[in-house]
Amino acid sequence: MNAQKLSKRLETVASFVPTGAVVADIGSDHAYLPCYLIHHNIATKAIAGEVVKGPYESAVRQVKLEGLEEKIIVRLADGLKVIDPSDHVNTITIAGMGGPLIVSILENDLNRLKNVTRLILQPNIHAKVIREWAMQNGWAILDEVILEEDEKIYEVLVLQRGDMTLSEEQILLGQHLLNERSEVFVKKWIREIENWKRVLTSIEQAEETQEISAKREELRHLIALVEGAIQNENS
């Protein structure tokens, strides 16, 4: 992967950036995504944000190597604190983190989202918490993609301003992904069901406590919910 040829995962993220956008890429690592967006005339300007000094220095080197210092600003700061109102950022990308960490980054600096119209989020795990956060904070899911790369399964969520109401099933599985039911989607959730069943089997032998009982009920509920969803073509 480099600034000219992204991974399938980051290429999917890039595909949802509107033409002419001013982008802030949070946790930019080598700044491959911002460089790609500028090289392909998708973004007009970009901020590459890093909280760790090593990746920050890598991003600075990469932007210089690509000759994009006038279009990409690399900043060392925590989360959305890399964004200044004068940047006029309207699109934010956050990729390669867990869902809860992505939510905490957004939640910690809600005021910096004031002029942002699109969030493109790629959680490695727990996309569910992003959907919950979106519902509670005036964001609606425009699109969702599930993909497999190097034997890992990723989800990409595209959010825009708006109201939305999701069922428990849609929060967990993703409304768009549930409607499509791709092979990768089914593969992911069959794998999850198998994991839950293993955990359920292991706690069946455990000493009965209120906590064990609650965990057992939660697992049975999740298994039934997801089995029903991936088997029911009309849900």
PDB file of N, CA and C in Angstrom, residues 172-228:
ATOM      1  N   LEU A 172     -27.308  -3.692  15.493  1.00  0.00           N
ATOM      2  CA  LEU A 172     -26.253  -4.700  15.581  1.00  0.00           C
ATOM      3  C   LEU A 172     -25.678  -5.053  14.209  1.00  0.00           C
ATOM      4  N   LEU A 173     -26.551  -5.260  13.237  1.00  0.00           N
ATOM      5  CA  LEU A 173     -26.129  -5.811  11.949  1.00  0.00           C
ATOM      6  C   LEU A 173     -25.949  -4.771  10.844  1.00  0.00           C
ATOM      7  N   GLY A 174     -26.586  -3.630  10.988  1.00  0.00           N
ATOM      8  CA  GLY A 174     -26.535  -2.608   9.947  1.00  0.00           C
ATOM      9  C   GLY A 174     -27.695  -2.751   8.983  1.00  0.00           C
ATOM     10  N   GLN A 175     -28.517  -1.706   8.891  1.00  0.00           N
ATOM     11  CA  GLN A 175     -29.718  -1.773   8.053  1.00  0.00           C
ATOM     12  C   GLN A 175     -29.396  -2.062   6.589  1.00  0.00           C
ATOM     13  N   HIS A 176     -28.413  -1.351   6.035  1.00  0.00           N
ATOM     14  CA  HIS A 176     -28.053  -1.525   4.623  1.00  0.00           C
ATOM     15  C   HIS A 176     -27.422  -2.900   4.397  1.00  0.00           C
ATOM     16  N   LEU A 177     -26.586  -3.315   5.337  1.00  0.00           N
ATOM     17  CA  LEU A 177     -25.909  -4.608   5.204  1.00  0.00           C
ATOM     18  C   LEU A 177     -26.905  -5.756   5.333  1.00  0.00           C
ATOM     19  N   LEU A 178     -27.878  -5.564   6.196  1.00  0.00           N
ATOM     20  CA  LEU A 178     -28.927  -6.566   6.410  1.00  0.00           C
ATOM     21  C   LEU A 178     -29.784  -6.726   5.161  1.00  0.00           C
ATOM     22  N   ASN A 179     -30.065  -5.606   4.505  1.00  0.00           N
ATOM     23  CA  ASN A 179     -30.862  -5.655   3.269  1.00  0.00           C
ATOM     24  C   ASN A 179     -30.110  -6.377   2.151  1.00  0.00           C
ATOM     25  N   GLU A 180     -28.799  -6.175   2.119  1.00  0.00           N
ATOM     26  CA  GLU A 180     -27.994  -6.747   1.040  1.00  0.00           C
ATOM     27  C   GLU A 180     -27.633  -8.212   1.300  1.00  0.00           C
ATOM     28  N   ARG A 181     -27.317  -8.520   2.551  1.00  0.00           N
ATOM     29  CA  ARG A 181     -26.928  -9.888   2.957  1.00  0.00           C
ATOM     30  C   ARG A 181     -25.866 -10.500   2.040  1.00  0.00           C
ATOM     31  N   SER A 182     -24.741  -9.833   1.933  1.00  0.00           N
ATOM     32  CA  SER A 182     -23.663 -10.333   1.076  1.00  0.00           C
ATOM     33  C   SER A 182     -23.033 -11.584   1.687  1.00  0.00           C
ATOM     34  N   GLU A 183     -22.231 -12.252   0.903  1.00  0.00           N
ATOM     35  CA  GLU A 183     -21.531 -13.451   1.392  1.00  0.00           C
ATOM     36  C   GLU A 183     -20.629 -13.126   2.577  1.00  0.00           C
ATOM     37  N   VAL A 184     -19.964 -11.981   2.515  1.00  0.00           N
ATOM     38  CA  VAL A 184     -19.060 -11.571   3.602  1.00  0.00           C
ATOM     39  C   VAL A 184     -19.856 -11.298   4.876  1.00  0.00           C
ATOM     40  N   PHE A 185     -21.011 -10.649   4.722  1.00  0.00           N
ATOM     41  CA  PHE A 185     -21.900 -10.369   5.853  1.00  0.00           C
ATOM     42  C   PHE A 185     -22.321 -11.659   6.543  1.00  0.00           C
ATOM     43  N   VAL A 186     -22.780 -12.626   5.759  1.00  0.00           N
ATOM     44  CA  VAL A 186     -23.225 -13.910   6.321  1.00  0.00           C
ATOM     45  C   VAL A 186     -22.059 -14.631   6.983  1.00  0.00           C
ATOM     46  N   LYS A 187     -20.900 -14.596   6.337  1.00  0.00           N
ATOM     47  CA  LYS A 187     -19.701 -15.237   6.887  1.00  0.00           C
ATOM     48  C   LYS A 187     -19.340 -14.643   8.254  1.00  0.00           C
ATOM     49  N   LYS A 188     -19.367 -13.318   8.333  1.00  0.00           N
ATOM     50  CA  LYS A 188     -19.038 -12.643   9.600  1.00  0.00           C
ATOM     51  C   LYS A 188     -19.954 -13.090  10.721  1.00  0.00           C
ATOM     52  N   TRP A 189     -21.263 -13.101  10.453  1.00  0.00           N
ATOM     53  CA  TRP A 189     -22.208 -13.356  11.537  1.00  0.00           C
ATOM     54  C   TRP A 189     -22.324 -14.836  11.879  1.00  0.00           C
ATOM     55  N   ILE A 190     -22.066 -15.722  10.929  1.00  0.00           N
ATOM     56  CA  ILE A 190     -21.989 -17.156  11.253  1.00  0.00           C
ATOM     57  C   ILE A 190     -20.808 -17.395  12.188  1.00  0.00           C
ATOM     58  N   ARG A 191     -19.705 -16.700  11.912  1.00  0.00           N
ATOM     59  CA  ARG A 191     -18.519 -16.795  12.764  1.00  0.00           C
ATOM     60  C   ARG A 191     -18.829 -16.282  14.184  1.00  0.00           C
ATOM     61  N   GLU A 192     -19.565 -15.171  14.257  1.00  0.00           N
ATOM     62  CA  GLU A 192     -19.938 -14.611  15.573  1.00  0.00           C
ATOM     63  C   GLU A 192     -20.846 -15.571  16.346  1.00  0.00           C
ATOM     64  N   ILE A 193     -21.807 -16.140  15.640  1.00  0.00           N
ATOM     65  CA  ILE A 193     -22.722 -17.094  16.291  1.00  0.00           C
ATOM     66  C   ILE A 193     -21.940 -18.277  16.855  1.00  0.00           C
ATOM     67  N   GLU A 194     -20.990 -18.781  16.078  1.00  0.00           N
ATOM     68  CA  GLU A 194     -20.161 -19.909  16.547  1.00  0.00           C
ATOM     69  C   GLU A 194     -19.375 -19.532  17.803  1.00  0.00           C
ATOM     70  N   ASN A 195     -18.839 -18.318  17.826  1.00  0.00           N
ATOM     71  CA  ASN A 195     -18.118 -17.838  19.012  1.00  0.00           C
ATOM     72  C   ASN A 195     -19.032 -17.752  20.225  1.00  0.00           C
ATOM     73  N   TRP A 196     -20.222 -17.186  20.010  1.00  0.00           N
ATOM     74  CA  TRP A 196     -21.184 -17.068  21.118  1.00  0.00           C
ATOM     75  C   TRP A 196     -21.586 -18.434  21.655  1.00  0.00           C
ATOM     76  N   LYS A 197     -21.770 -19.379  20.737  1.00  0.00           N
ATOM     77  CA  LYS A 197     -22.167 -20.729  21.164  1.00  0.00           C
ATOM     78  C   LYS A 197     -21.044 -21.408  21.966  1.00  0.00           C
ATOM     79  N   ARG A 198     -19.796 -21.144  21.582  1.00  0.00           N
ATOM     80  CA  ARG A 198     -18.672 -21.693  22.354  1.00  0.00           C
ATOM     81  C   ARG A 198     -18.648 -21.125  23.774  1.00  0.00           C
ATOM     82  N   VAL A 199     -18.861 -19.817  23.865  1.00  0.00           N
ATOM     83  CA  VAL A 199     -18.888 -19.172  25.184  1.00  0.00           C
ATOM     84  C   VAL A 199     -20.056 -19.701  26.004  1.00  0.00           C
ATOM     85  N   LEU A 200     -21.199 -19.855  25.357  1.00  0.00           N
ATOM     86  CA  LEU A 200     -22.386 -20.364  26.039  1.00  0.00           C
ATOM     87  C   LEU A 200     -22.140 -21.767  26.590  1.00  0.00           C
ATOM     88  N   THR A 201     -21.521 -22.618  25.781  1.00  0.00           N
ATOM     89  CA  THR A 201     -21.194 -23.981  26.229  1.00  0.00           C
ATOM     90  C   THR A 201     -20.258 -23.955  27.437  1.00  0.00           C
ATOM     91  N   SER A 202     -19.278 -23.058  27.387  1.00  0.00           N
ATOM     92  CA  SER A 202     -18.294 -22.997  28.481  1.00  0.00           C
ATOM     93  C   SER A 202     -18.913 -22.515  29.785  1.00  0.00           C
ATOM     94  N   ILE A 203     -19.916 -21.628  29.723  1.00  0.00           N
ATOM     95  CA  ILE A 203     -20.505 -21.141  30.979  1.00  0.00           C
ATOM     96  C   ILE A 203     -21.673 -22.013  31.462  1.00  0.00           C
ATOM     97  N   GLU A 204     -22.094 -22.954  30.631  1.00  0.00           N
ATOM     98  CA  GLU A 204     -23.150 -23.869  31.080  1.00  0.00           C
ATOM     99  C   GLU A 204     -22.678 -24.660  32.311  1.00  0.00           C
ATOM    100  N   GLN A 205     -21.348 -24.910  32.373  1.00  0.00           N
ATOM    101  CA  GLN A 205     -20.791 -25.696  33.467  1.00  0.00           C
ATOM    102  C   GLN A 205     -20.413 -24.832  34.679  1.00  0.00           C
ATOM    103  N   ALA A 206     -20.484 -23.514  34.494  1.00  0.00           N
ATOM    104  CA  ALA A 206     -20.057 -22.616  35.578  1.00  0.00           C
ATOM    105  C   ALA A 206     -21.072 -22.587  36.713  1.00  0.00           C
ATOM    106  N   GLU A 207     -20.568 -22.234  37.869  1.00  0.00           N
ATOM    107  CA  GLU A 207     -21.452 -22.110  39.046  1.00  0.00           C
ATOM    108  C   GLU A 207     -22.475 -21.010  38.790  1.00  0.00           C
ATOM    109  N   GLU A 208     -23.709 -21.303  39.123  1.00  0.00           N
ATOM    110  CA  GLU A 208     -24.800 -20.369  38.840  1.00  0.00           C
ATOM    111  C   GLU A 208     -24.706 -19.120  39.717  1.00  0.00           C
ATOM    112  N   THR A 209     -24.580 -17.970  39.056  1.00  0.00           N
ATOM    113  CA  THR A 209     -24.622 -16.677  39.748  1.00  0.00           C
ATOM    114  C   THR A 209     -25.526 -15.772  38.934  1.00  0.00           C
ATOM    115  N   GLN A 210     -25.853 -14.629  39.500  1.00  0.00           N
ATOM    116  CA  GLN A 210     -26.706 -13.675  38.791  1.00  0.00           C
ATOM    117  C   GLN A 210     -26.020 -13.202  37.505  1.00  0.00           C
ATOM    118  N   GLU A 211     -24.693 -13.015  37.581  1.00  0.00           N
ATOM    119  CA  GLU A 211     -23.917 -12.552  36.440  1.00  0.00           C
ATOM    120  C   GLU A 211     -23.884 -13.609  35.325  1.00  0.00           C
ATOM    121  N   ILE A 212     -23.658 -14.852  35.713  1.00  0.00           N
ATOM    122  CA  ILE A 212     -23.616 -15.959  34.739  1.00  0.00           C
ATOM    123  C   ILE A 212     -24.983 -16.121  34.073  1.00  0.00           C
ATOM    124  N   SER A 213     -26.027 -16.038  34.868  1.00  0.00           N
ATOM    125  CA  SER A 213     -27.389 -16.177  34.350  1.00  0.00           C
ATOM    126  C   SER A 213     -27.702 -15.075  33.327  1.00  0.00           C
ATOM    127  N   ALA A 214     -27.286 -13.839  33.662  1.00  0.00           N
ATOM    128  CA  ALA A 214     -27.535 -12.701  32.758  1.00  0.00           C
ATOM    129  C   ALA A 214     -26.745 -12.860  31.462  1.00  0.00           C
ATOM    130  N   LYS A 215     -25.499 -13.335  31.592  1.00  0.00           N
ATOM    131  CA  LYS A 215     -24.653 -13.528  30.408  1.00  0.00           C
ATOM    132  C   LYS A 215     -25.237 -14.608  29.504  1.00  0.00           C
ATOM    133  N   ARG A 216     -25.733 -15.679  30.119  1.00  0.00           N
ATOM    134  CA  ARG A 216     -26.332 -16.770  29.352  1.00  0.00           C
ATOM    135  C   ARG A 216     -27.553 -16.267  28.571  1.00  0.00           C
ATOM    136  N   GLU A 217     -28.393 -15.485  29.237  1.00  0.00           N
ATOM    137  CA  GLU A 217     -29.583 -14.962  28.578  1.00  0.00           C
ATOM    138  C   GLU A 217     -29.219 -14.012  27.436  1.00  0.00           C
ATOM    139  N   GLU A 218     -28.187 -13.189  27.669  1.00  0.00           N
ATOM    140  CA  GLU A 218     -27.732 -12.254  26.632  1.00  0.00           C
ATOM    141  C   GLU A 218     -27.245 -13.015  25.401  1.00  0.00           C
ATOM    142  N   LEU A 219     -26.450 -14.051  25.610  1.00  0.00           N
ATOM    143  CA  LEU A 219     -25.916 -14.843  24.493  1.00  0.00           C
ATOM    144  C   LEU A 219     -27.025 -15.558  23.732  1.00  0.00           C
ATOM    145  N   ARG A 220     -27.955 -16.151  24.465  1.00  0.00           N
ATOM    146  CA  ARG A 220     -29.083 -16.832  23.804  1.00  0.00           C
ATOM    147  C   ARG A 220     -29.895 -15.850  22.961  1.00  0.00           C
ATOM    148  N   HIS A 221     -30.080 -14.648  23.502  1.00  0.00           N
ATOM    149  CA  HIS A 221     -30.837 -13.618  22.788  1.00  0.00           C
ATOM    150  C   HIS A 221     -30.112 -13.209  21.496  1.00  0.00           C
ATOM    151  N   LEU A 222     -28.797 -12.968  21.607  1.00  0.00           N
ATOM    152  CA  LEU A 222     -28.016 -12.566  20.429  1.00  0.00           C
ATOM    153  C   LEU A 222     -28.011 -13.649  19.354  1.00  0.00           C
ATOM    154  N   ILE A 223     -27.830 -14.888  19.785  1.00  0.00           N
ATOM    155  CA  ILE A 223     -27.817 -16.007  18.834  1.00  0.00           C
ATOM    156  C   ILE A 223     -29.148 -16.099  18.087  1.00  0.00           C
ATOM    157  N   ALA A 224     -30.241 -16.011  18.836  1.00  0.00           N
ATOM    158  CA  ALA A 224     -31.576 -16.091  18.219  1.00  0.00           C
ATOM    159  C   ALA A 224     -31.814 -14.911  17.277  1.00  0.00           C
ATOM    160  N   LEU A 225     -31.402 -13.733  17.709  1.00  0.00           N
ATOM    161  CA  LEU A 225     -31.599 -12.516  16.914  1.00  0.00           C
ATOM    162  C   LEU A 225     -30.862 -12.610  15.580  1.00  0.00           C
ATOM    163  N   VAL A 226     -29.580 -12.978  15.643  1.00  0.00           N
ATOM    164  CA  VAL A 226     -28.764 -12.998  14.427  1.00  0.00           C
ATOM    165  C   VAL A 226     -29.120 -14.183  13.537  1.00  0.00           C
ATOM    166  N   GLU A 227     -29.375 -15.346  14.123  1.00  0.00           N
ATOM    167  CA  GLU A 227     -29.805 -16.498  13.302  1.00  0.00           C
ATOM    168  C   GLU A 227     -31.088 -16.165  12.558  1.00  0.00           C
ATOM    169  N   GLY A 228     -32.005 -15.534  13.242  1.00  0.00           N
ATOM    170  CA  GLY A 228     -33.274 -15.145  12.611  1.00  0.00           C
ATOM    171  C   GLY A 228     -33.063 -14.146  11.483  1.00  0.00           C
TER     172      GLY A 228
END
